[in-house]
Amino acid sequence: MVFTSAANRLLILQVGFFPAAPPRVTVTTGGLKQVRVSGAVCASTPGVSDARTSHPLSPTVGATATPRYRPEWRTALVARELARYKVEITALSETRFSGQDQLEEVGAGYTFFWSGRPKEERRDAGVAFAIRNDIVGRLPCLPQGINDRLMSLRLLLRGDQVATIISAYAPPMTNSDAAKDKFYDDLHALLATMSKADKLIVLDDFHARVGTDHAAWQGVLGPHGLISYNDNGLLHLRTRAEHRLLLTNTFFRLPTREKATWMHPRSRRWQLLDFVLVRRRDRQDVLVTKAIRDDDG
């Protein structure tokens, strides 16, 4: 995720999922971004045990931006924050780690799985999952890295249900149209592989401001978005409409401080750039999506 100018501010986007259990999703913006979701997900990785274990609807998922230190320093810092907020599964972005690898933070109790560009290439993105170690041991498979902007994770839920969580990090507005087109092509291809029967949760930083025209985007955009809009927002909305996904952040009437996830460094205005998406049919599973800043206590 993108750093704000107020690097020490921690913002949590908290979402209640699945009425069967009182779960939460947390995405944090600023110094750290985390997301918690009830109902976890995982994708196959070579060399992992194929033991199949159902998971209760209560894991936590997140997305984070990490400081630019050595990987082991970054993961230690993030792991401490995840433990503080009792996050179970977290999707991270803008990690800038190279290649695909994993690292266990034994003391904090998390394992990090990441996907990035080769070491010799410029690394300006990177995605990862941080998963609490006791949950790693129960996964039927481990997170799958698609490239440096997309990862997925699958998990068996109670009642033979399957959920997939996707961590996505879109190119910012300053990137070329070709880079944006490639990202959305890759995302379309990934979403097309998902079984229609599965629960689907997309945790994303799309650098997208989607505005408030919910009449034009019925079933995608709710009536409680924020006014700001940009070209990435249009790409974002078109993709969501094609795959019948809705932006849960825009379906709850909340004050701006409980909705916005990023502050523009020059205007100092808070904006909504980070989203939690679900299938339209699963809208009733989402109890609330709201941002909590670190000064809220």
PDB file of C-alpha atoms in Angstrom:
ATOM      1  CA  MET A   1       0.000   0.000   0.000  1.00  0.00           C
ATOM      2  CA  VAL A   2       1.045   3.597  -0.433  1.00  0.00           C
ATOM      3  CA  PHE A   3       2.623   5.589   2.358  1.00  0.00           C
ATOM      4  CA  THR A   4       0.939   8.817   3.436  1.00  0.00           C
ATOM      5  CA  SER A   5       2.882  11.861   4.505  1.00  0.00           C
ATOM      6  CA  ALA A   6       1.816  11.146   8.079  1.00  0.00           C
ATOM      7  CA  ALA A   7       3.940   8.007   8.238  1.00  0.00           C
ATOM      8  CA  ASN A   8       3.313   7.379  11.917  1.00  0.00           C
ATOM      9  CA  ARG A   9      -0.463   7.357  11.550  1.00  0.00           C
ATOM     10  CA  LEU A  10      -2.058   3.935  11.540  1.00  0.00           C
ATOM     11  CA  LEU A  11      -5.420   3.564   9.829  1.00  0.00           C
ATOM     12  CA  ILE A  12      -7.430   0.363  10.061  1.00  0.00           C
ATOM     13  CA  LEU A  13     -10.243  -0.517   7.700  1.00  0.00           C
ATOM     14  CA  GLN A  14     -12.398  -2.840   9.748  1.00  0.00           C
ATOM     15  CA  VAL A  15     -14.965  -5.088   8.110  1.00  0.00           C
ATOM     16  CA  GLY A  16     -17.364  -7.539   9.684  1.00  0.00           C
ATOM     17  CA  PHE A  17     -17.827 -10.650   7.505  1.00  0.00           C
ATOM     18  CA  PHE A  18     -20.090 -13.680   7.588  1.00  0.00           C
ATOM     19  CA  PRO A  19     -22.962 -13.555  10.079  1.00  0.00           C
ATOM     20  CA  ALA A  20     -22.087 -17.088  11.208  1.00  0.00           C
ATOM     21  CA  ALA A  21     -19.157 -15.645  13.120  1.00  0.00           C
ATOM     22  CA  PRO A  22     -18.197 -12.133  14.236  1.00  0.00           C
ATOM     23  CA  PRO A  23     -15.122 -11.650  11.994  1.00  0.00           C
ATOM     24  CA  ARG A  24     -13.371  -8.481  10.949  1.00  0.00           C
ATOM     25  CA  VAL A  25     -11.260  -7.263   8.117  1.00  0.00           C
ATOM     26  CA  THR A  26      -8.622  -4.675   8.698  1.00  0.00           C
ATOM     27  CA  VAL A  27      -6.789  -2.650   6.162  1.00  0.00           C
ATOM     28  CA  THR A  28      -4.385  -0.069   7.430  1.00  0.00           C
ATOM     29  CA  THR A  29      -3.099   2.934   5.630  1.00  0.00           C
ATOM     30  CA  GLY A  30      -0.184   5.169   6.407  1.00  0.00           C
ATOM     31  CA  GLY A  31       2.610   3.606   8.435  1.00  0.00           C
ATOM     32  CA  LEU A  32       0.994   0.196   8.055  1.00  0.00           C
ATOM     33  CA  LYS A  33      -2.062  -1.197   6.252  1.00  0.00           C
ATOM     34  CA  GLN A  34      -3.738  -4.356   7.488  1.00  0.00           C
ATOM     35  CA  VAL A  35      -6.946  -6.137   6.697  1.00  0.00           C
ATOM     36  CA  ARG A  36      -8.827  -8.720   8.693  1.00  0.00           C
ATOM     37  CA  VAL A  37     -11.445 -10.929   7.134  1.00  0.00           C
ATOM     38  CA  SER A  38     -13.504 -13.763   8.550  1.00  0.00           C
ATOM     39  CA  GLY A  39     -13.183 -16.695   6.268  1.00  0.00           C
ATOM     40  CA  ALA A  40      -9.635 -17.222   5.059  1.00  0.00           C
ATOM     41  CA  VAL A  41      -8.226 -18.329   1.746  1.00  0.00           C
ATOM     42  CA  CYS A  42      -5.288 -20.162   0.231  1.00  0.00           C
ATOM     43  CA  ALA A  43      -3.870 -21.299  -3.108  1.00  0.00           C
ATOM     44  CA  SER A  44      -1.702 -24.250  -4.079  1.00  0.00           C
ATOM     45  CA  THR A  45       2.060 -24.115  -3.798  1.00  0.00           C
ATOM     46  CA  PRO A  46       4.463 -26.932  -4.744  1.00  0.00           C
ATOM     47  CA  GLY A  47       5.923 -28.925  -1.903  1.00  0.00           C
ATOM     48  CA  VAL A  48       3.096 -28.298   0.553  1.00  0.00           C
ATOM     49  CA  SER A  49       1.186 -31.035   2.326  1.00  0.00           C
ATOM     50  CA  ASP A  50      -2.188 -31.761   0.718  1.00  0.00           C
ATOM     51  CA  ALA A  51      -3.904 -32.413   4.053  1.00  0.00           C
ATOM     52  CA  ARG A  52      -7.370 -30.844   3.910  1.00  0.00           C
ATOM     53  CA  THR A  53      -8.710 -29.094   6.989  1.00  0.00           C
ATOM     54  CA  SER A  54     -11.916 -27.108   7.272  1.00  0.00           C
ATOM     55  CA  HIS A  55     -11.449 -23.657   8.745  1.00  0.00           C
ATOM     56  CA  PRO A  56     -13.996 -21.845  10.901  1.00  0.00           C
ATOM     57  CA  LEU A  57     -15.231 -18.490   9.620  1.00  0.00           C
ATOM     58  CA  SER A  58     -12.940 -16.385  11.754  1.00  0.00           C
ATOM     59  CA  PRO A  59      -9.473 -15.709  10.261  1.00  0.00           C
ATOM     60  CA  THR A  60      -8.250 -12.186   9.679  1.00  0.00           C
ATOM     61  CA  VAL A  61      -6.758 -10.835   6.468  1.00  0.00           C
ATOM     62  CA  GLY A  62      -4.845  -7.689   5.647  1.00  0.00           C
ATOM     63  CA  ALA A  63      -2.944  -5.445   3.278  1.00  0.00           C
ATOM     64  CA  THR A  64       0.097  -3.451   4.363  1.00  0.00           C
ATOM     65  CA  ALA A  65       2.772  -1.053   3.246  1.00  0.00           C
ATOM     66  CA  THR A  66       6.139  -1.784   4.818  1.00  0.00           C
ATOM     67  CA  PRO A  67       9.195   0.410   5.476  1.00  0.00           C
ATOM     68  CA  ARG A  68      12.184   0.049   3.159  1.00  0.00           C
ATOM     69  CA  TYR A  69      14.579  -1.905   5.341  1.00  0.00           C
ATOM     70  CA  ARG A  70      15.938  -5.428   5.017  1.00  0.00           C
ATOM     71  CA  PRO A  71      13.126  -8.026   4.627  1.00  0.00           C
ATOM     72  CA  GLU A  72      13.680  -9.548   8.062  1.00  0.00           C
ATOM     73  CA  TRP A  73      13.449  -6.107   9.680  1.00  0.00           C
ATOM     74  CA  ARG A  74      10.272  -5.262   7.796  1.00  0.00           C
ATOM     75  CA  THR A  75       8.540  -8.516   8.581  1.00  0.00           C
ATOM     76  CA  ALA A  76       9.434  -8.237  12.257  1.00  0.00           C
ATOM     77  CA  LEU A  77       7.920  -4.750  12.397  1.00  0.00           C
ATOM     78  CA  VAL A  78       4.755  -5.783  10.568  1.00  0.00           C
ATOM     79  CA  ALA A  79       4.381  -8.964  12.627  1.00  0.00           C
ATOM     80  CA  ARG A  80       4.414  -6.962  15.848  1.00  0.00           C
ATOM     81  CA  GLU A  81       1.611  -4.749  14.550  1.00  0.00           C
ATOM     82  CA  LEU A  82      -0.410  -7.745  13.345  1.00  0.00           C
ATOM     83  CA  ALA A  83      -0.108  -9.361  16.759  1.00  0.00           C
ATOM     84  CA  ARG A  84      -1.151  -6.102  18.394  1.00  0.00           C
ATOM     85  CA  TYR A  85      -4.362  -6.006  16.359  1.00  0.00           C
ATOM     86  CA  LYS A  86      -4.880  -9.778  16.551  1.00  0.00           C
ATOM     87  CA  VAL A  87      -4.880 -10.136  12.781  1.00  0.00           C
ATOM     88  CA  GLU A  88      -4.781 -13.723  11.560  1.00  0.00           C
ATOM     89  CA  ILE A  89      -4.270 -13.504   7.790  1.00  0.00           C
ATOM     90  CA  THR A  90      -2.977 -10.328   6.180  1.00  0.00           C
ATOM     91  CA  ALA A  91      -2.512  -9.292   2.553  1.00  0.00           C
ATOM     92  CA  LEU A  92       0.395  -6.880   2.096  1.00  0.00           C
ATOM     93  CA  SER A  93       1.310  -4.648  -0.812  1.00  0.00           C
ATOM     94  CA  GLU A  94       4.213  -2.457  -1.935  1.00  0.00           C
ATOM     95  CA  THR A  95       6.564  -4.839  -0.130  1.00  0.00           C
ATOM     96  CA  ARG A  96       9.397  -4.484  -2.695  1.00  0.00           C
ATOM     97  CA  PHE A  97      10.716  -7.952  -1.813  1.00  0.00           C
ATOM     98  CA  SER A  98      12.458  -9.831  -4.639  1.00  0.00           C
ATOM     99  CA  GLY A  99      11.355 -13.157  -6.114  1.00  0.00           C
ATOM    100  CA  GLN A 100       8.986 -15.573  -4.373  1.00  0.00           C
ATOM    101  CA  ASP A 101       9.880 -16.803  -0.923  1.00  0.00           C
ATOM    102  CA  GLN A 102       8.710 -17.158   2.662  1.00  0.00           C
ATOM    103  CA  LEU A 103       9.988 -16.205   6.113  1.00  0.00           C
ATOM    104  CA  GLU A 104       8.767 -17.220   9.558  1.00  0.00           C
ATOM    105  CA  GLU A 105       8.744 -14.689  12.395  1.00  0.00           C
ATOM    106  CA  VAL A 106       8.861 -17.212  15.224  1.00  0.00           C
ATOM    107  CA  GLY A 107       8.637 -14.797  18.126  1.00  0.00           C
ATOM    108  CA  ALA A 108       5.674 -12.848  16.758  1.00  0.00           C
ATOM    109  CA  GLY A 109       3.983 -15.985  15.439  1.00  0.00           C
ATOM    110  CA  TYR A 110       3.562 -15.173  11.725  1.00  0.00           C
ATOM    111  CA  THR A 111       4.864 -16.551   8.429  1.00  0.00           C
ATOM    112  CA  PHE A 112       5.277 -14.245   5.423  1.00  0.00           C
ATOM    113  CA  PHE A 113       4.839 -15.438   1.826  1.00  0.00           C
ATOM    114  CA  TRP A 114       5.689 -12.916  -0.893  1.00  0.00           C
ATOM    115  CA  SER A 115       5.804 -12.424  -4.636  1.00  0.00           C
ATOM    116  CA  GLY A 116       7.957  -9.777  -6.313  1.00  0.00           C
ATOM    117  CA  ARG A 117      10.202  -9.080  -9.253  1.00  0.00           C
ATOM    118  CA  PRO A 118      13.659 -10.653  -9.659  1.00  0.00           C
ATOM    119  CA  LYS A 119      16.424  -9.048  -7.598  1.00  0.00           C
ATOM    120  CA  GLU A 120      18.114  -7.542 -10.663  1.00  0.00           C
ATOM    121  CA  GLU A 121      14.945  -5.680 -11.743  1.00  0.00           C
ATOM    122  CA  ARG A 122      13.495  -2.488 -10.319  1.00  0.00           C
ATOM    123  CA  ARG A 123      11.063  -3.354  -7.537  1.00  0.00           C
ATOM    124  CA  ASP A 124       8.319  -0.763  -7.093  1.00  0.00           C
ATOM    125  CA  ALA A 125       5.451  -3.066  -6.145  1.00  0.00           C
ATOM    126  CA  GLY A 126       5.378  -6.483  -4.480  1.00  0.00           C
ATOM    127  CA  VAL A 127       2.578  -8.324  -2.689  1.00  0.00           C
ATOM    128  CA  ALA A 128       2.545 -10.767   0.204  1.00  0.00           C
ATOM    129  CA  PHE A 129       0.477 -12.622   2.770  1.00  0.00           C
ATOM    130  CA  ALA A 130       1.299 -12.770   6.472  1.00  0.00           C
ATOM    131  CA  ILE A 131      -0.432 -15.696   8.166  1.00  0.00           C
ATOM    132  CA  ARG A 132      -0.468 -16.620  11.820  1.00  0.00           C
ATOM    133  CA  ASN A 133       1.606 -19.760  12.303  1.00  0.00           C
ATOM    134  CA  ASP A 134      -1.148 -21.844  13.868  1.00  0.00           C
ATOM    135  CA  ILE A 135      -3.277 -21.171  10.770  1.00  0.00           C
ATOM    136  CA  VAL A 136      -0.428 -21.973   8.359  1.00  0.00           C
ATOM    137  CA  GLY A 137      -0.366 -25.462   9.823  1.00  0.00           C
ATOM    138  CA  ARG A 138      -4.044 -25.935   8.988  1.00  0.00           C
ATOM    139  CA  LEU A 139      -3.994 -24.635   5.417  1.00  0.00           C
ATOM    140  CA  PRO A 140      -4.601 -27.185   2.647  1.00  0.00           C
ATOM    141  CA  CYS A 141      -2.088 -25.233   0.537  1.00  0.00           C
ATOM    142  CA  LEU A 142      -0.109 -22.004   0.701  1.00  0.00           C
ATOM    143  CA  PRO A 143      -0.560 -18.614  -1.003  1.00  0.00           C
ATOM    144  CA  GLN A 144       0.034 -18.472  -4.738  1.00  0.00           C
ATOM    145  CA  GLY A 145       2.005 -15.569  -6.222  1.00  0.00           C
ATOM    146  CA  ILE A 146       0.857 -14.632  -9.716  1.00  0.00           C
ATOM    147  CA  ASN A 147       3.256 -11.710 -10.174  1.00  0.00           C
ATOM    148  CA  ASP A 148       4.459  -8.697  -8.195  1.00  0.00           C
ATOM    149  CA  ARG A 149       0.929  -7.228  -8.048  1.00  0.00           C
ATOM    150  CA  LEU A 150      -1.334 -10.221  -7.449  1.00  0.00           C
ATOM    151  CA  MET A 151      -1.484 -13.120  -4.989  1.00  0.00           C
ATOM    152  CA  SER A 152      -4.278 -15.471  -3.999  1.00  0.00           C
ATOM    153  CA  LEU A 153      -5.003 -17.732  -1.065  1.00  0.00           C
ATOM    154  CA  ARG A 154      -7.627 -20.475  -0.694  1.00  0.00           C
ATOM    155  CA  LEU A 155      -9.119 -22.178   2.326  1.00  0.00           C
ATOM    156  CA  LEU A 156     -11.815 -24.728   3.033  1.00  0.00           C
ATOM    157  CA  LEU A 157     -14.549 -23.319   5.262  1.00  0.00           C
ATOM    158  CA  ARG A 158     -17.185 -25.018   7.330  1.00  0.00           C
ATOM    159  CA  GLY A 159     -19.878 -26.832   5.418  1.00  0.00           C
ATOM    160  CA  ASP A 160     -17.542 -27.655   2.523  1.00  0.00           C
ATOM    161  CA  GLN A 161     -17.497 -24.026   1.408  1.00  0.00           C
ATOM    162  CA  VAL A 162     -14.364 -22.633  -0.200  1.00  0.00           C
ATOM    163  CA  ALA A 163     -13.191 -19.026  -0.018  1.00  0.00           C
ATOM    164  CA  THR A 164     -10.571 -17.248  -2.089  1.00  0.00           C
ATOM    165  CA  ILE A 165      -8.864 -14.047  -1.004  1.00  0.00           C
ATOM    166  CA  ILE A 166      -6.990 -11.983  -3.568  1.00  0.00           C
ATOM    167  CA  SER A 167      -4.423  -9.364  -2.652  1.00  0.00           C
ATOM    168  CA  ALA A 168      -4.116  -6.797  -5.437  1.00  0.00           C
ATOM    169  CA  TYR A 169      -1.873  -3.773  -5.866  1.00  0.00           C
ATOM    170  CA  ALA A 170      -2.611  -1.699  -8.977  1.00  0.00           C
ATOM    171  CA  PRO A 171      -0.135   0.580 -10.779  1.00  0.00           C
ATOM    172  CA  PRO A 172      -0.497   4.210  -9.652  1.00  0.00           C
ATOM    173  CA  MET A 173      -1.790   6.977 -11.929  1.00  0.00           C
ATOM    174  CA  THR A 174       1.769   7.945 -12.904  1.00  0.00           C
ATOM    175  CA  ASN A 175       2.448   4.539 -14.510  1.00  0.00           C
ATOM    176  CA  SER A 176       2.018   3.977 -18.234  1.00  0.00           C
ATOM    177  CA  ASP A 177      -1.261   2.885 -19.794  1.00  0.00           C
ATOM    178  CA  ALA A 178       0.501  -0.322 -20.861  1.00  0.00           C
ATOM    179  CA  ALA A 179       1.351  -1.154 -17.236  1.00  0.00           C
ATOM    180  CA  LYS A 180      -2.232  -0.522 -16.147  1.00  0.00           C
ATOM    181  CA  ASP A 181      -3.643  -2.583 -19.021  1.00  0.00           C
ATOM    182  CA  LYS A 182      -1.367  -5.505 -18.133  1.00  0.00           C
ATOM    183  CA  PHE A 183      -2.453  -5.407 -14.505  1.00  0.00           C
ATOM    184  CA  TYR A 184      -6.147  -5.445 -15.376  1.00  0.00           C
ATOM    185  CA  ASP A 185      -5.637  -8.184 -17.970  1.00  0.00           C
ATOM    186  CA  ASP A 186      -3.886 -10.298 -15.317  1.00  0.00           C
ATOM    187  CA  LEU A 187      -6.633  -9.563 -12.800  1.00  0.00           C
ATOM    188  CA  HIS A 188      -9.351 -10.497 -15.297  1.00  0.00           C
ATOM    189  CA  ALA A 189      -7.552 -13.775 -16.011  1.00  0.00           C
ATOM    190  CA  LEU A 190      -7.237 -14.557 -12.296  1.00  0.00           C
ATOM    191  CA  LEU A 191     -10.885 -13.783 -11.530  1.00  0.00           C
ATOM    192  CA  ALA A 192     -11.962 -15.915 -14.493  1.00  0.00           C
ATOM    193  CA  THR A 193     -10.354 -18.982 -12.881  1.00  0.00           C
ATOM    194  CA  MET A 194     -12.409 -18.659  -9.679  1.00  0.00           C
ATOM    195  CA  SER A 195     -15.256 -21.107  -9.202  1.00  0.00           C
ATOM    196  CA  LYS A 196     -18.618 -19.315  -9.127  1.00  0.00           C
ATOM    197  CA  ALA A 197     -19.530 -21.403  -6.097  1.00  0.00           C
ATOM    198  CA  ASP A 198     -16.645 -20.047  -4.010  1.00  0.00           C
ATOM    199  CA  LYS A 199     -16.746 -17.125  -1.650  1.00  0.00           C
ATOM    200  CA  LEU A 200     -14.536 -14.402  -3.110  1.00  0.00           C
ATOM    201  CA  ILE A 201     -12.936 -11.524  -1.212  1.00  0.00           C
ATOM    202  CA  VAL A 202     -10.669  -9.042  -2.984  1.00  0.00           C
ATOM    203  CA  LEU A 203      -8.490  -6.789  -0.841  1.00  0.00           C
ATOM    204  CA  ASP A 204      -7.007  -4.099  -3.002  1.00  0.00           C
ATOM    205  CA  ASP A 205      -5.115  -0.870  -3.264  1.00  0.00           C
ATOM    206  CA  PHE A 206      -6.208   0.304  -6.708  1.00  0.00           C
ATOM    207  CA  HIS A 207      -5.070   3.932  -6.499  1.00  0.00           C
ATOM    208  CA  ALA A 208      -8.665   4.406  -7.605  1.00  0.00           C
ATOM    209  CA  ARG A 209     -11.098   7.116  -6.586  1.00  0.00           C
ATOM    210  CA  VAL A 210     -14.510   5.862  -7.645  1.00  0.00           C
ATOM    211  CA  GLY A 211     -16.762   8.823  -6.852  1.00  0.00           C
ATOM    212  CA  THR A 212     -20.431   8.661  -5.876  1.00  0.00           C
ATOM    213  CA  ASP A 213     -22.420   7.961  -9.075  1.00  0.00           C
ATOM    214  CA  HIS A 214     -24.089   4.834  -7.720  1.00  0.00           C
ATOM    215  CA  ALA A 215     -27.038   5.246 -10.120  1.00  0.00           C
ATOM    216  CA  ALA A 216     -24.703   4.600 -13.069  1.00  0.00           C
ATOM    217  CA  TRP A 217     -22.982   1.704 -11.280  1.00  0.00           C
ATOM    218  CA  GLN A 218     -25.831  -0.107  -9.571  1.00  0.00           C
ATOM    219  CA  GLY A 219     -24.768  -3.328  -7.913  1.00  0.00           C
ATOM    220  CA  VAL A 220     -21.132  -2.183  -7.869  1.00  0.00           C
ATOM    221  CA  LEU A 221     -21.000   1.198  -6.157  1.00  0.00           C
ATOM    222  CA  GLY A 222     -23.066   1.968  -3.093  1.00  0.00           C
ATOM    223  CA  PRO A 223     -24.659   5.307  -2.154  1.00  0.00           C
ATOM    224  CA  HIS A 224     -22.018   6.235   0.432  1.00  0.00           C
ATOM    225  CA  GLY A 225     -18.762   6.696  -1.465  1.00  0.00           C
ATOM    226  CA  LEU A 226     -16.529   9.774  -1.405  1.00  0.00           C
ATOM    227  CA  ILE A 227     -16.801  12.470  -4.072  1.00  0.00           C
ATOM    228  CA  SER A 228     -13.269  12.284  -5.498  1.00  0.00           C
ATOM    229  CA  TYR A 229     -12.867  10.450  -8.856  1.00  0.00           C
ATOM    230  CA  ASN A 230     -10.013   9.601 -11.264  1.00  0.00           C
ATOM    231  CA  ASP A 231      -9.310   7.510 -14.396  1.00  0.00           C
ATOM    232  CA  ASN A 232      -8.194   4.527 -12.327  1.00  0.00           C
ATOM    233  CA  GLY A 233     -11.629   4.668 -10.724  1.00  0.00           C
ATOM    234  CA  LEU A 234     -13.280   4.053 -14.097  1.00  0.00           C
ATOM    235  CA  LEU A 235     -11.044   1.032 -14.784  1.00  0.00           C
ATOM    236  CA  HIS A 236     -11.797  -0.238 -11.309  1.00  0.00           C
ATOM    237  CA  LEU A 237     -15.576   0.091 -11.699  1.00  0.00           C
ATOM    238  CA  ARG A 238     -15.618  -1.565 -15.130  1.00  0.00           C
ATOM    239  CA  THR A 239     -13.699  -4.557 -13.809  1.00  0.00           C
ATOM    240  CA  ARG A 240     -16.017  -4.890 -10.813  1.00  0.00           C
ATOM    241  CA  ALA A 241     -19.119  -4.694 -13.008  1.00  0.00           C
ATOM    242  CA  GLU A 242     -17.820  -7.386 -15.368  1.00  0.00           C
ATOM    243  CA  HIS A 243     -17.169  -9.801 -12.507  1.00  0.00           C
ATOM    244  CA  ARG A 244     -20.272  -8.837 -10.488  1.00  0.00           C
ATOM    245  CA  LEU A 245     -18.326  -7.576  -7.495  1.00  0.00           C
ATOM    246  CA  LEU A 246     -19.376  -4.758  -5.200  1.00  0.00           C
ATOM    247  CA  LEU A 247     -17.296  -2.252  -3.252  1.00  0.00           C
ATOM    248  CA  THR A 248     -18.364  -2.883   0.331  1.00  0.00           C
ATOM    249  CA  ASN A 249     -16.795   0.379   1.541  1.00  0.00           C
ATOM    250  CA  THR A 250     -19.480   2.381  -0.277  1.00  0.00           C
ATOM    251  CA  PHE A 251     -22.532   0.614   1.158  1.00  0.00           C
ATOM    252  CA  PHE A 252     -22.359   1.962   4.711  1.00  0.00           C
ATOM    253  CA  ARG A 253     -23.365   5.430   5.873  1.00  0.00           C
ATOM    254  CA  LEU A 254     -20.390   6.576   7.942  1.00  0.00           C
ATOM    255  CA  PRO A 255     -18.544   9.833   8.630  1.00  0.00           C
ATOM    256  CA  THR A 256     -15.513  10.525   6.440  1.00  0.00           C
ATOM    257  CA  ARG A 257     -13.072   9.678   9.226  1.00  0.00           C
ATOM    258  CA  GLU A 258     -14.531   6.141   9.287  1.00  0.00           C
ATOM    259  CA  LYS A 259     -14.472   5.744   5.502  1.00  0.00           C
ATOM    260  CA  ALA A 260     -11.358   7.408   4.030  1.00  0.00           C
ATOM    261  CA  THR A 261      -8.146   5.356   3.868  1.00  0.00           C
ATOM    262  CA  TRP A 262      -5.483   7.754   2.534  1.00  0.00           C
ATOM    263  CA  MET A 263      -4.627  11.430   2.949  1.00  0.00           C
ATOM    264  CA  HIS A 264      -3.313  13.413  -0.013  1.00  0.00           C
ATOM    265  CA  PRO A 265       0.075  14.840   1.021  1.00  0.00           C
ATOM    266  CA  ARG A 266      -0.535  18.278  -0.530  1.00  0.00           C
ATOM    267  CA  SER A 267      -4.257  18.933  -0.119  1.00  0.00           C
ATOM    268  CA  ARG A 268      -4.363  17.063   3.216  1.00  0.00           C
ATOM    269  CA  ARG A 269      -7.754  15.704   2.167  1.00  0.00           C
ATOM    270  CA  TRP A 270      -8.716  12.164   3.083  1.00  0.00           C
ATOM    271  CA  GLN A 271      -9.665   9.888   0.180  1.00  0.00           C
ATOM    272  CA  LEU A 272     -10.933   6.344  -0.330  1.00  0.00           C
ATOM    273  CA  LEU A 273      -8.343   4.307  -2.278  1.00  0.00           C
ATOM    274  CA  ASP A 274      -8.427   0.882  -0.589  1.00  0.00           C
ATOM    275  CA  PHE A 275     -11.354  -1.459  -1.054  1.00  0.00           C
ATOM    276  CA  VAL A 276     -12.813  -4.706   0.208  1.00  0.00           C
ATOM    277  CA  LEU A 277     -14.827  -6.416  -2.530  1.00  0.00           C
ATOM    278  CA  VAL A 278     -17.193  -9.390  -2.462  1.00  0.00           C
ATOM    279  CA  ARG A 279     -19.591 -11.017  -4.883  1.00  0.00           C
ATOM    280  CA  ARG A 280     -22.957  -9.249  -5.125  1.00  0.00           C
ATOM    281  CA  ARG A 281     -24.774 -12.316  -3.864  1.00  0.00           C
ATOM    282  CA  ASP A 282     -22.640 -12.249  -0.696  1.00  0.00           C
ATOM    283  CA  ARG A 283     -23.423  -8.666   0.242  1.00  0.00           C
ATOM    284  CA  GLN A 284     -25.401  -9.890   3.253  1.00  0.00           C
ATOM    285  CA  ASP A 285     -22.200 -11.462   4.609  1.00  0.00           C
ATOM    286  CA  VAL A 286     -20.661  -8.043   5.188  1.00  0.00           C
ATOM    287  CA  LEU A 287     -21.762  -6.521   8.468  1.00  0.00           C
ATOM    288  CA  VAL A 288     -19.807  -3.260   8.172  1.00  0.00           C
ATOM    289  CA  THR A 289     -16.714  -1.815   6.499  1.00  0.00           C
ATOM    290  CA  LYS A 290     -15.154   1.125   8.286  1.00  0.00           C
ATOM    291  CA  ALA A 291     -11.820   2.809   8.878  1.00  0.00           C
ATOM    292  CA  ILE A 292     -10.372   3.186  12.358  1.00  0.00           C
ATOM    293  CA  ARG A 293      -7.422   5.522  12.870  1.00  0.00           C
ATOM    294  CA  ASP A 294      -4.857   4.933  15.554  1.00  0.00           C
ATOM    295  CA  ASP A 295      -5.996   7.982  17.522  1.00  0.00           C
ATOM    296  CA  ASP A 296      -9.481   6.470  17.876  1.00  0.00           C
ATOM    297  CA  GLY A 297      -8.176   4.202  20.617  1.00  0.00           C
TER     298      GLY A 297
END
